[in-house]
Short mmCIF file of C-alpha atoms and ligand atoms in Angstrom, two decimals:
data_model
loop_
_atom_site.label_atom_id
_atom_site.label_comp_id
_atom_site.label_asym_id
_atom_site.label_seq_id
_atom_site.Cartn_x
_atom_site.Cartn_y
_atom_site.Cartn_z
CA MET K 256 -0.13 -0.11 -0.02
CA ASP K 257 0.99 3.45 -0.96
CA PHE K 258 0.73 6.41 1.51
CA VAL K 259 1.30 10.06 0.28
CA ILE K 260 0.68 13.52 1.59
CA GLN K 261 -0.92 16.20 -0.52
CA SER K 262 -1.62 19.64 0.49
CA ASP K 263 -5.26 19.88 -1.02
CA ASN K 264 -8.87 20.92 -0.12
CA PRO K 265 -11.18 18.10 0.34
CA GLU K 266 -13.68 19.35 -2.54
CA LYS K 267 -10.36 19.13 -5.29
CA TYR K 268 -9.34 15.34 -4.26
CA HIS K 269 -10.60 13.26 -6.92
CA GLY K 270 -10.01 9.54 -5.91
CA ASP K 271 -12.01 6.52 -5.67
CA CYS K 272 -13.31 7.75 -1.96
CA ILE K 273 -12.76 10.62 0.26
CA VAL K 274 -13.35 9.75 4.11
CA VAL K 275 -14.74 12.79 6.34
CA GLY K 276 -16.03 12.59 10.09
CA VAL K 277 -19.35 13.49 11.76
CA PHE K 278 -19.69 14.03 15.26
CA GLU K 279 -22.52 13.03 17.56
CA SER K 280 -25.12 14.38 16.89
CA ARG K 281 -24.79 15.42 13.16
CA GLN K 282 -21.98 17.52 13.47
CA LEU K 283 -19.96 17.65 10.42
CA THR K 284 -16.10 18.16 10.50
CA GLU K 285 -14.39 21.03 8.71
CA SER K 286 -14.03 18.88 5.61
CA ALA K 287 -17.39 17.39 5.67
CA LYS K 288 -18.68 20.86 5.85
CA ILE K 289 -16.45 21.89 2.69
CA LEU K 290 -17.96 18.90 0.82
CA ASP K 291 -21.50 19.71 2.09
CA THR K 292 -21.33 23.15 1.02
CA ALA K 293 -19.96 22.08 -2.45
CA SER K 294 -22.91 19.79 -2.79
CA GLY K 295 -25.46 22.47 -2.05
CA GLY K 296 -26.32 20.88 1.38
CA TYR K 297 -26.64 17.01 0.05
CA LEU K 298 -24.95 15.72 3.28
CA THR K 299 -27.01 17.78 5.68
CA LYS K 300 -30.07 16.46 4.03
CA ILE K 301 -28.79 12.85 4.22
CA LEU K 302 -28.23 13.37 8.07
CA GLU K 303 -31.44 14.99 8.49
CA GLN K 304 -33.18 12.04 7.05
CA GLY K 305 -31.89 10.28 9.72
CA ASP K 306 -29.40 7.77 7.92
CA MET K 307 -26.62 8.88 10.18
CA ASP K 308 -25.95 10.31 13.62
CA GLY K 309 -22.32 10.16 13.72
CA LYS K 310 -22.10 7.32 16.43
CA LEU K 311 -18.87 5.55 16.78
CA HIS K 312 -18.38 2.70 14.70
CA THR K 313 -20.75 3.46 12.31
CA THR K 314 -20.42 4.54 8.74
CA LEU K 315 -22.44 5.89 5.51
CA LEU K 316 -21.06 5.11 1.77
CA LEU K 317 -22.32 7.83 -0.43
CA HIS K 318 -22.14 7.54 -4.24
CA ALA K 319 -22.08 10.11 -6.63
CA VAL K 320 -22.53 13.20 -4.72
CA PRO K 321 -23.32 16.12 -6.51
CA ASN K 322 -19.97 18.33 -7.65
CA SER K 323 -17.54 15.86 -5.49
CA GLN K 324 -14.46 14.89 -7.60
CA SER K 325 -14.36 11.53 -5.70
CA ALA K 326 -16.57 8.77 -6.64
CA ARG K 327 -17.49 7.91 -3.28
CA ILE K 328 -17.79 9.73 0.30
CA LEU K 329 -17.58 7.68 3.11
CA LEU K 330 -19.02 9.58 6.23
CA ILE K 331 -17.47 7.89 9.39
CA GLY K 332 -19.09 8.33 12.95
CA LEU K 333 -16.68 9.78 15.55
CA GLY K 334 -19.18 9.81 18.62
CA LYS K 335 -19.42 12.20 21.02
CA GLN K 336 -17.09 15.15 20.61
CA LYS K 337 -16.58 15.66 24.14
CA GLY K 338 -15.15 12.04 24.89
CA TYR K 339 -12.84 11.99 21.62
CA THR K 340 -9.86 10.65 22.80
CA GLU K 341 -6.70 8.70 21.65
CA LYS K 342 -8.43 5.57 21.78
CA THR K 343 -11.45 6.59 19.90
CA PHE K 344 -9.26 7.71 17.12
CA GLN K 345 -7.76 4.57 16.87
CA ALA K 346 -11.23 2.73 16.72
CA VAL K 347 -12.33 5.39 14.02
CA VAL K 348 -9.51 4.43 11.63
CA ARG K 349 -9.93 0.81 12.34
CA THR K 350 -13.45 1.24 11.32
CA ILE K 351 -12.67 3.08 8.46
CA PHE K 352 -10.18 0.43 7.02
CA LYS K 353 -13.14 -1.97 7.81
CA ALA K 354 -15.55 -0.26 5.91
CA LEU K 355 -13.46 0.54 2.87
CA HIS K 356 -11.97 -3.01 2.28
CA GLN K 357 -15.77 -4.00 1.38
CA THR K 358 -15.92 -1.57 -1.32
CA GLY K 359 -14.35 -1.57 -4.48
CA ALA K 360 -12.20 1.62 -3.42
CA ARG K 361 -8.61 1.55 -4.37
CA THR K 362 -7.29 5.27 -3.79
CA ILE K 363 -8.59 7.22 -0.69
CA GLY K 364 -8.27 10.56 0.42
CA LEU K 365 -8.12 11.04 4.40
CA PRO K 366 -8.23 14.64 5.57
CA VAL K 367 -6.52 13.45 8.64
CA ALA K 368 -6.44 17.04 10.63
CA ASP K 369 -10.12 16.64 11.21
CA LEU K 370 -9.81 13.37 13.02
CA ILE K 371 -6.90 13.85 15.40
CA VAL K 372 -7.13 14.37 19.22
CA LYS K 373 -6.35 17.52 20.73
CA ASP K 374 -2.97 16.75 22.29
CA LYS K 375 -1.56 14.94 19.17
CA ASN K 376 -0.28 16.18 16.14
CA ILE K 377 -0.74 15.67 12.19
CA ALA K 378 2.03 13.45 12.38
CA TRP K 379 0.80 11.21 15.21
CA GLY K 380 -2.56 10.74 13.36
CA MET K 381 -0.71 9.88 10.16
CA LEU K 382 1.32 7.20 11.78
CA GLN K 383 -1.53 5.75 13.56
CA SER K 384 -3.68 5.48 10.24
CA ILE K 385 -0.71 3.91 8.46
CA LEU K 386 -0.33 1.43 11.33
CA ALA K 387 -4.14 0.76 11.37
CA ALA K 388 -4.02 0.26 7.52
CA GLY K 389 -1.38 -2.17 7.96
CA GLU K 390 -3.16 -3.84 10.50
CA SER K 391 -6.27 -3.95 8.45
CA SER K 392 -4.60 -5.33 5.41
CA TYR K 393 -2.74 -8.27 7.23
CA ARG K 394 -3.81 -11.75 6.37
CA PHE K 395 -1.87 -14.77 7.07
CA ASP K 396 -3.44 -17.67 4.81
CA GLN K 397 0.08 -18.77 3.77
CA LEU K 398 -0.83 -22.30 5.49
CA LYS K 399 -4.01 -22.77 3.88
CA SER K 400 -4.27 -24.45 0.46
CA LYS K 401 -6.52 -21.72 -0.92
CA ARG K 402 -6.34 -18.14 -0.40
CA GLU K 403 -9.50 -16.68 1.30
CA SER K 404 -11.28 -14.38 -0.54
CA SER K 405 -11.53 -10.98 1.05
CA GLN K 406 -8.36 -9.69 0.01
CA PRO K 407 -8.13 -6.02 0.27
CA LEU K 408 -8.18 -3.70 -2.79
CA LEU K 409 -6.92 -0.49 -1.14
CA GLU K 410 -3.79 0.59 -2.63
CA LYS K 411 -3.26 4.00 -2.20
CA ILE K 412 -4.12 6.35 0.77
CA VAL K 413 -3.74 10.14 0.31
CA PHE K 414 -3.41 12.34 3.41
CA LEU K 415 -4.99 15.40 2.69
CA VAL K 416 -3.42 18.24 4.60
CA ASN K 417 -4.14 21.94 3.82
CA ASP K 418 -1.17 23.32 5.48
CA LYS K 419 2.22 23.19 2.87
CA PHE K 420 4.62 23.34 5.86
CA VAL K 421 2.91 20.86 7.97
CA ALA K 422 2.63 18.56 4.82
CA ALA K 423 6.45 18.78 4.27
CA SER K 424 7.50 18.07 7.87
CA ALA K 425 5.29 15.17 8.00
CA GLU K 426 6.86 13.44 4.94
CA ASN K 427 9.28 11.19 7.12
CA VAL K 428 6.58 9.90 9.31
CA LEU K 429 5.06 8.02 6.12
CA GLN K 430 8.65 6.37 5.86
CA GLN K 431 8.56 5.46 9.62
CA GLY K 432 4.94 4.13 9.35
CA ILE K 433 5.73 1.91 6.50
CA ALA K 434 8.61 0.41 7.95
CA ILE K 435 6.97 -0.16 11.12
CA THR K 436 4.32 -1.92 9.27
CA ARG K 437 6.74 -4.01 7.46
CA GLY K 438 8.30 -4.85 10.69
CA MET K 439 5.27 -5.93 12.51
CA HIS K 440 4.11 -8.02 9.38
CA VAL K 441 7.37 -9.99 9.90
CA THR K 442 6.62 -10.30 13.49
CA LYS K 443 3.01 -11.22 13.15
CA ASP K 444 4.22 -13.97 10.24
CA LEU K 445 6.74 -15.62 12.49
CA GLY K 446 4.46 -15.75 15.58
CA ASN K 447 1.53 -17.07 13.63
CA LEU K 448 3.72 -19.81 11.75
CA ALA K 449 3.24 -23.28 13.05
CA SER K 450 6.24 -24.92 15.08
CA ASN K 451 6.65 -27.50 12.84
CA ILE K 452 7.82 -25.08 10.44
CA CYS K 453 9.25 -22.22 12.53
CA THR K 454 12.08 -24.19 14.22
CA PRO K 455 15.31 -22.70 15.13
CA THR K 456 16.91 -23.65 12.13
CA TYR K 457 13.92 -21.92 10.05
CA LEU K 458 14.70 -18.64 12.28
CA ALA K 459 18.29 -18.98 11.13
CA GLU K 460 17.46 -19.45 7.73
CA ARG K 461 15.19 -16.10 8.05
CA ALA K 462 18.08 -14.23 9.69
CA SER K 463 20.31 -15.05 6.92
CA GLU K 464 17.91 -13.65 4.25
CA MET K 465 17.56 -10.74 6.49
CA ALA K 466 21.11 -10.25 6.47
CA LYS K 467 21.46 -10.74 2.61
CA THR K 468 18.49 -8.42 2.26
CA TYR K 469 19.42 -5.51 4.34
CA ASN K 470 23.27 -6.18 4.24
CA LEU K 471 23.44 -7.21 7.91
CA LYS K 472 26.17 -9.15 9.56
CA LEU K 473 25.02 -12.83 10.71
CA THR K 474 26.51 -14.85 12.99
CA VAL K 475 24.97 -18.27 14.11
CA LEU K 476 26.23 -20.30 16.95
CA GLU K 477 25.62 -24.07 16.93
CA GLU K 478 25.15 -26.20 19.96
CA LYS K 479 28.97 -27.55 19.63
CA GLU K 480 30.02 -23.80 19.93
CA MET K 481 27.63 -23.09 22.53
CA GLU K 482 29.19 -26.22 24.54
CA THR K 483 32.78 -25.11 24.12
CA LEU K 484 31.55 -21.31 25.28
CA GLY K 485 29.77 -22.84 28.42
CA MET K 486 26.51 -21.88 27.47
CA GLY K 487 24.86 -24.77 29.96
CA ALA K 488 21.76 -22.93 30.70
CA LEU K 489 20.42 -22.66 27.16
CA LEU K 490 21.49 -25.99 26.02
CA ALA K 491 19.82 -27.53 29.41
CA VAL K 492 16.60 -26.37 27.71
CA ALA K 493 17.57 -27.83 24.22
CA ARG K 494 18.45 -31.35 25.53
CA GLY K 495 14.65 -32.88 25.15
CA SER K 496 14.60 -31.54 21.54
CA HIS K 497 15.19 -33.10 18.29
CA GLN K 498 15.87 -29.68 16.88
CA PRO K 499 19.27 -28.42 17.44
CA ALA K 500 19.35 -25.02 19.04
CA LYS K 501 20.99 -21.88 17.71
CA LEU K 502 22.20 -18.79 18.92
CA ILE K 503 21.41 -15.77 16.01
CA VAL K 504 23.34 -12.80 16.05
CA LEU K 505 22.20 -9.99 13.47
CA GLU K 506 24.30 -6.65 13.34
CA TYR K 507 22.93 -3.97 11.75
CA ARG K 508 25.08 -0.66 11.60
CA GLY K 509 23.59 2.79 10.77
CA ARG K 510 26.65 4.68 12.13
CA GLN K 511 30.45 4.27 12.54
CA ASP K 512 31.32 1.00 14.21
CA THR K 513 32.77 2.83 17.26
CA GLU K 514 29.21 3.66 18.15
CA LYS K 515 28.10 1.36 20.85
CA PRO K 516 25.00 -0.64 19.54
CA VAL K 517 21.71 -1.23 21.42
CA VAL K 518 21.26 -4.68 21.84
CA LEU K 519 18.21 -6.43 21.56
CA VAL K 520 17.78 -9.96 23.08
CA GLY K 521 14.76 -12.02 22.21
CA LYS K 522 13.41 -15.06 23.70
CA GLY K 523 13.13 -17.77 20.72
CA VAL K 524 11.44 -20.84 22.11
CA THR K 525 9.82 -22.16 18.97
CA PHE K 526 7.62 -24.41 21.06
CA ASP K 527 7.12 -24.48 24.72
CA THR K 528 5.62 -27.72 26.15
CA GLY K 529 7.08 -27.07 29.62
CA GLY K 530 9.42 -30.02 29.24
CA ILE K 531 9.46 -32.35 31.86
CA SER K 532 7.40 -30.04 34.11
CA LEU K 533 4.71 -30.66 31.21
CA LYS K 534 2.25 -27.76 30.61
CA PRO K 535 -1.68 -28.63 30.72
CA SER K 536 -2.85 -29.56 27.33
CA ALA K 537 -5.57 -27.05 26.94
CA ASP K 538 -4.45 -24.11 24.60
CA MET K 539 -1.02 -25.50 24.43
CA ASP K 540 -1.23 -24.85 20.68
CA GLU K 541 -0.51 -21.03 21.61
CA MET K 542 3.05 -21.86 22.91
CA LYS K 543 4.34 -21.71 19.29
CA TYR K 544 4.34 -17.96 19.91
CA ASP K 545 6.83 -18.27 22.76
CA MET K 546 9.47 -16.95 20.42
CA GLY K 547 7.54 -13.54 20.14
CA GLY K 548 10.72 -11.83 21.67
CA ALA K 549 12.85 -13.30 18.85
CA ALA K 550 10.19 -12.42 16.36
CA SER K 551 9.96 -8.75 17.60
CA VAL K 552 13.78 -8.45 17.52
CA PHE K 553 13.51 -9.53 13.85
CA GLY K 554 10.81 -7.28 13.06
CA THR K 555 12.38 -4.51 14.52
CA LEU K 556 15.78 -4.88 12.76
CA THR K 557 13.41 -5.02 9.48
CA ALA K 558 11.91 -1.44 10.49
CA VAL K 559 15.42 0.21 11.38
CA ALA K 560 16.84 -1.49 8.15
CA GLU K 561 13.95 -0.15 5.89
CA MET K 562 14.31 3.25 7.44
CA GLN K 563 18.09 3.09 7.38
CA LEU K 564 18.05 4.62 10.79
CA PRO K 565 21.28 6.32 11.91
CA VAL K 566 21.88 3.87 14.78
CA ASN K 567 23.83 0.60 15.88
CA VAL K 568 21.67 -2.32 16.65
CA THR K 569 22.54 -5.66 17.49
CA GLY K 570 19.85 -8.39 17.41
CA ILE K 571 20.69 -11.43 19.81
CA VAL K 572 18.20 -14.65 19.53
CA PRO K 573 18.81 -17.66 21.62
CA THR K 574 16.39 -20.18 19.94
CA THR K 575 15.11 -23.78 20.85
CA GLU K 576 12.36 -25.99 21.44
CA ASN K 577 11.34 -26.84 24.89
CA MET K 578 10.51 -30.65 24.82
CA PRO K 579 10.30 -33.64 27.32
CA GLY K 580 12.23 -36.74 26.30
CA GLY K 581 14.48 -39.37 27.62
CA ASN K 582 17.40 -37.06 27.29
CA ALA K 583 15.56 -34.00 28.63
CA THR K 584 16.52 -31.87 31.76
CA LYS K 585 14.93 -32.97 34.96
CA PRO K 586 13.69 -30.75 37.87
CA GLY K 587 16.37 -30.48 40.39
CA ASP K 588 19.29 -30.76 37.63
CA VAL K 589 22.04 -28.12 38.35
CA VAL K 590 23.77 -26.48 35.32
CA THR K 591 26.63 -24.04 34.77
CA SER K 592 25.87 -21.01 32.93
CA LEU K 593 27.87 -18.94 30.76
CA SER K 594 28.79 -16.34 33.45
CA GLY K 595 29.84 -19.17 35.61
CA GLN K 596 26.84 -18.75 37.92
CA THR K 597 25.24 -22.31 38.87
CA ILE K 598 21.41 -22.66 38.40
CA GLU K 599 19.24 -25.20 40.09
CA ILE K 600 16.31 -25.85 37.54
CA LEU K 601 13.63 -26.52 39.73
CA ASN K 602 10.60 -26.16 36.93
CA THR K 603 11.91 -26.78 33.33
CA ASP K 604 8.88 -24.59 32.46
CA ALA K 605 10.79 -21.84 33.49
CA GLU K 606 13.04 -22.06 30.32
CA GLY K 607 12.66 -18.67 29.16
CA ARG K 608 15.01 -17.12 31.55
CA LEU K 609 17.83 -20.15 31.26
CA ILE K 610 18.17 -19.33 27.58
CA LEU K 611 17.96 -15.40 27.96
CA CYS K 612 20.53 -15.63 30.86
CA ASP K 613 23.19 -17.03 28.45
CA ALA K 614 22.37 -14.78 25.62
CA LEU K 615 22.51 -11.93 28.31
CA ALA K 616 25.84 -12.84 29.44
CA TYR K 617 26.93 -13.52 25.47
CA ALA K 618 25.70 -9.58 24.94
CA GLU K 619 28.63 -8.30 27.04
CA ARG K 620 30.97 -9.16 23.96
CA TYR K 621 28.99 -6.45 21.86
CA ASN K 622 30.10 -3.60 23.92
CA PRO K 623 26.55 -2.55 24.51
CA GLU K 624 25.22 1.01 24.74
CA VAL K 625 22.23 -0.72 26.56
CA VAL K 626 20.42 -4.09 26.57
CA ILE K 627 16.99 -4.70 26.11
CA ASP K 628 15.54 -8.09 26.40
CA ILE K 629 12.00 -8.98 25.00
CA ALA K 630 10.38 -12.05 26.30
CA THR K 631 6.88 -14.02 26.45
CA LEU K 632 8.20 -14.74 29.74
CA THR K 633 5.51 -15.36 32.27
CA GLY K 634 2.00 -16.14 32.92
CA ALA K 635 2.40 -14.23 35.68
CA CYS K 636 2.74 -10.80 33.69
CA VAL K 637 -0.40 -11.77 32.00
CA VAL K 638 -2.42 -12.12 35.32
CA ALA K 639 -1.12 -8.85 36.30
CA LEU K 640 -1.29 -6.56 33.29
CA GLY K 641 -3.72 -8.64 30.89
CA HIS K 642 -3.27 -8.26 27.17
CA VAL K 643 -3.20 -4.35 27.40
CA VAL K 644 0.47 -3.06 28.83
CA THR K 645 3.54 -4.95 28.52
CA GLY K 646 5.69 -5.47 31.71
CA LEU K 647 8.77 -3.63 32.08
CA MET K 648 11.49 -4.05 34.53
CA GLY K 649 15.08 -3.13 34.85
CA THR K 650 18.05 -1.90 36.40
CA ASP K 651 18.43 1.63 34.53
CA GLU K 652 15.90 4.06 35.56
CA PRO K 653 16.65 6.62 32.51
CA LEU K 654 16.66 3.57 30.05
CA ILE K 655 13.12 2.48 31.76
CA GLN K 656 11.77 6.15 31.28
CA ALA K 657 12.84 6.33 27.55
CA LEU K 658 11.00 3.04 27.00
CA LEU K 659 7.84 4.10 28.59
CA GLN K 660 7.92 7.10 26.81
CA ALA K 661 8.22 5.32 23.38
CA GLY K 662 5.57 3.26 24.29
CA GLU K 663 3.24 6.41 25.03
CA GLU K 664 4.19 8.20 22.04
CA ILE K 665 3.24 5.64 19.62
CA SER K 666 0.43 4.13 21.73
CA ASP K 667 2.26 0.60 22.38
CA ARG K 668 2.30 0.91 26.08
CA ALA K 669 4.51 -0.59 28.58
CA TRP K 670 4.32 -0.39 32.42
CA GLN K 671 6.84 -0.63 35.04
CA LEU K 672 6.85 -3.36 37.81
CA PRO K 673 9.47 -3.30 40.60
CA LEU K 674 12.65 -5.24 41.19
CA GLY K 675 14.42 -5.41 44.64
CA GLU K 676 16.18 -7.33 47.15
CA GLU K 677 13.05 -8.67 48.74
CA TYR K 678 12.21 -10.32 45.62
CA GLN K 679 15.77 -11.42 44.75
CA GLU K 680 15.73 -13.72 48.09
CA LEU K 681 12.90 -15.81 46.55
CA LEU K 682 15.40 -17.29 44.32
CA LYS K 683 17.66 -18.88 46.91
CA SER K 684 18.59 -22.38 46.20
CA ASN K 685 19.69 -24.88 48.67
CA PHE K 686 22.27 -26.80 45.93
CA ALA K 687 23.15 -23.91 43.55
CA ASP K 688 23.97 -20.19 43.14
CA VAL K 689 20.43 -19.57 42.23
CA ALA K 690 17.14 -21.43 41.47
CA ASN K 691 15.02 -20.67 38.41
CA ILE K 692 11.64 -20.04 40.18
CA GLY K 693 10.73 -17.58 42.92
CA GLY K 694 7.64 -19.64 44.25
CA ARG K 695 3.94 -18.66 43.61
CA TRP K 696 3.83 -14.85 44.04
CA GLY K 697 5.18 -11.92 41.84
CA GLY K 698 6.18 -14.43 39.16
CA ALA K 699 6.80 -11.72 36.31
CA ILE K 700 9.27 -9.98 39.26
CA THR K 701 11.15 -13.13 40.16
CA ALA K 702 11.69 -13.88 36.66
CA ALA K 703 13.05 -10.66 35.81
CA CYS K 704 15.02 -10.74 39.06
CA PHE K 705 16.70 -14.10 37.83
CA LEU K 706 17.56 -12.20 34.49
CA SER K 707 19.09 -9.05 36.34
CA ARG K 708 21.97 -11.15 37.75
CA PHE K 709 23.13 -11.95 34.13
CA THR K 710 23.21 -8.01 33.39
CA LYS K 711 25.60 -6.44 35.80
CA LYS K 712 27.98 -4.98 33.02
CA TYR K 713 25.50 -2.70 31.40
CA ARG K 714 22.65 -0.58 31.44
CA TRP K 715 19.48 -3.15 31.12
CA ALA K 716 15.87 -3.47 30.77
CA HIS K 717 13.26 -6.18 30.52
CA LEU K 718 9.97 -6.42 28.54
CA ASP K 719 7.89 -9.18 29.27
CA ILE K 720 5.42 -9.30 26.30
CA ALA K 721 3.53 -12.79 27.21
CA GLY K 722 0.23 -10.73 27.39
CA THR K 723 0.90 -8.12 24.61
CA ALA K 724 2.63 -10.11 21.79
CA TRP K 725 -0.78 -12.47 21.05
CA LYS K 726 -4.36 -12.61 21.25
CA SER K 727 -6.43 -15.37 21.90
CA GLY K 728 -9.96 -16.39 21.32
CA LYS K 729 -11.75 -15.61 17.71
CA GLU K 730 -9.03 -13.48 16.50
CA LYS K 731 -6.07 -15.76 17.56
CA GLY K 732 -2.79 -14.73 16.56
CA ALA K 733 0.48 -12.49 16.80
CA THR K 734 -0.11 -8.77 17.38
CA GLY K 735 3.21 -7.70 16.02
CA ARG K 736 3.91 -5.87 19.54
CA PRO K 737 6.20 -4.45 20.71
CA VAL K 738 7.87 -3.64 17.36
CA PRO K 739 6.12 0.08 17.44
CA LEU K 740 7.45 0.58 21.11
CA LEU K 741 11.06 -0.72 20.13
CA THR K 742 11.22 1.32 16.82
CA GLN K 743 10.24 4.26 18.51
CA PHE K 744 12.52 3.91 21.25
CA LEU K 745 15.46 3.58 18.25
CA ILE K 746 14.30 6.61 16.73
CA ASN K 747 14.59 8.55 19.80
CA HIS K 748 17.77 7.26 20.59
CA SER K 749 19.03 7.86 17.30
CA GLN K 750 18.14 11.59 17.69
CA SER K 751 19.49 11.52 21.09
CA ILE K 752 22.84 10.64 19.67
CA ASP K 753 22.83 13.58 17.52
CA GLY K 754 21.52 16.02 19.65
N1 LIG W 158 6.44 -19.33 27.75
C1 LIG W 158 5.78 -19.22 29.24
C2 LIG W 158 5.17 -18.08 29.48
C3 LIG W 158 3.75 -17.81 28.90
C4 LIG W 158 2.67 -18.25 29.63
C5 LIG W 158 3.98 -17.08 27.93
C6 LIG W 158 1.56 -17.91 29.18
C7 LIG W 158 2.57 -16.69 27.30
C8 LIG W 158 1.32 -17.03 27.93
C9 LIG W 158 7.11 -19.63 30.00
O1 LIG W 158 8.14 -20.34 29.71
C10 LIG W 158 6.60 -20.36 31.40
O2 LIG W 158 6.18 -21.56 31.25
N2 LIG W 158 6.38 -19.75 32.64
C11 LIG W 158 6.30 -20.32 33.72
C12 LIG W 158 7.07 -19.93 34.85
C13 LIG W 158 6.85 -20.73 36.09
C14 LIG W 158 7.00 -22.10 35.80
C15 LIG W 158 7.58 -20.25 36.98
C16 LIG W 158 4.57 -19.68 33.89
O3 LIG W 158 4.43 -18.45 33.65
O4 LIG W 158 3.94 -20.40 34.54
MN1 LIG W 159 7.85 -22.21 29.84
ZN1 LIG W 160 8.32 -20.11 27.54
#
């Protein structure tokens, strides 16, 4: 899909469809008024007939409106003007694209300034519209023998902005929106793929394709090399699986090599059965998305490379299956991690932290500016925060604030949970330096506490995306989060290096 900005008045736009808003009750927005006047009060007449009131989630498609340059006008209900918030805007753009996909329109005009929220600017409105367009046109049908019928026809979205200066300054937002959408699609595809296809080897192949496309440096460590290095924790998880584990490193260089990279570490468990501490069977299919952290690293690198952002980013993806088996790790087993710390594995289902702790220790070699790990780490995080916000913990307050801020900016929010000594104590082991579980309560926090023991040499934050990377129920599937948050963070970070 193409996106362009045009500084044009709505009545001059000639395309397949122009979209204009109506507040409750029957309050025309600026652009709607212009079209109404041009048509000799046609819109007002239709509204007065009672065909549309402006209620949220409602639309009305008009054809061949008098004196209109575009073939259709889509009226979109904005709800009550008073309660019009960021959330309403997002609901509105979602409704717009849903309605448009049911028409034959290929090019549409969107006077976006009419629809945005008070404390947000046009750039925000455009970016959110592009993400919504991307969301609505996403299909995952590569595993169906026949493609599903409702392929979107939409080809081009023209943001109509009547201020030339604003139009010019918003230009690079288009590029950002397109890049983030592309990244999110990568992340969604990987998350949605079945685990018999999306194996650690498959992820390494995809990384290799990305390396070729975007000229990234790729390193893949095989089990033998990991053994030599002493990655006993990661390999302990891989023991039950017939699929060989990998550690994938992708390096994007948007600046000189001397500039320290932001290191993103993504949990890549391509299927989590729980291992010998086997999970219950209900909904176990969803554990194919336990590589959502890894997928978001690939997605973010895609977005960053598409934008050619002036920043250095290194993605590290430890990847394996977590399976039961005759050779699998058993509860009570003690292993030595790359950091030298010994770990008592009391529960083989707490495997994410085991592969991450070795990847985090390995991250030291890349001389990071900061390290952010992203993981579908705990069910406890879903209990605490639901599917709405991502859990955020860490040892570097400025980094945490920067991530919170980025999430706020792009509406892909995170929420900070505490870490601390009282929680660390719960990880005591009678037989090793640390246990891999901390008991029943505060599970998202004790998991992060475990990770923190392997991140002492650099600034670190952790995103628990167990709730936000996936939707259950009727719309089951990957969400593409937190690619927007991470990309916005990197955009801001690249600007802070310059400033
Ligand atoms: N991959 C799961 C976490 C998870 C649960 C992600 C639900 C998405 C939805 C993780 O490996 C896990 O099993 N965690 C355990 C930890 C426990 C054994 C301490 C959990 O959350 O139950
Ligand atoms: Mn698990
Ligand atoms: Zn897991």
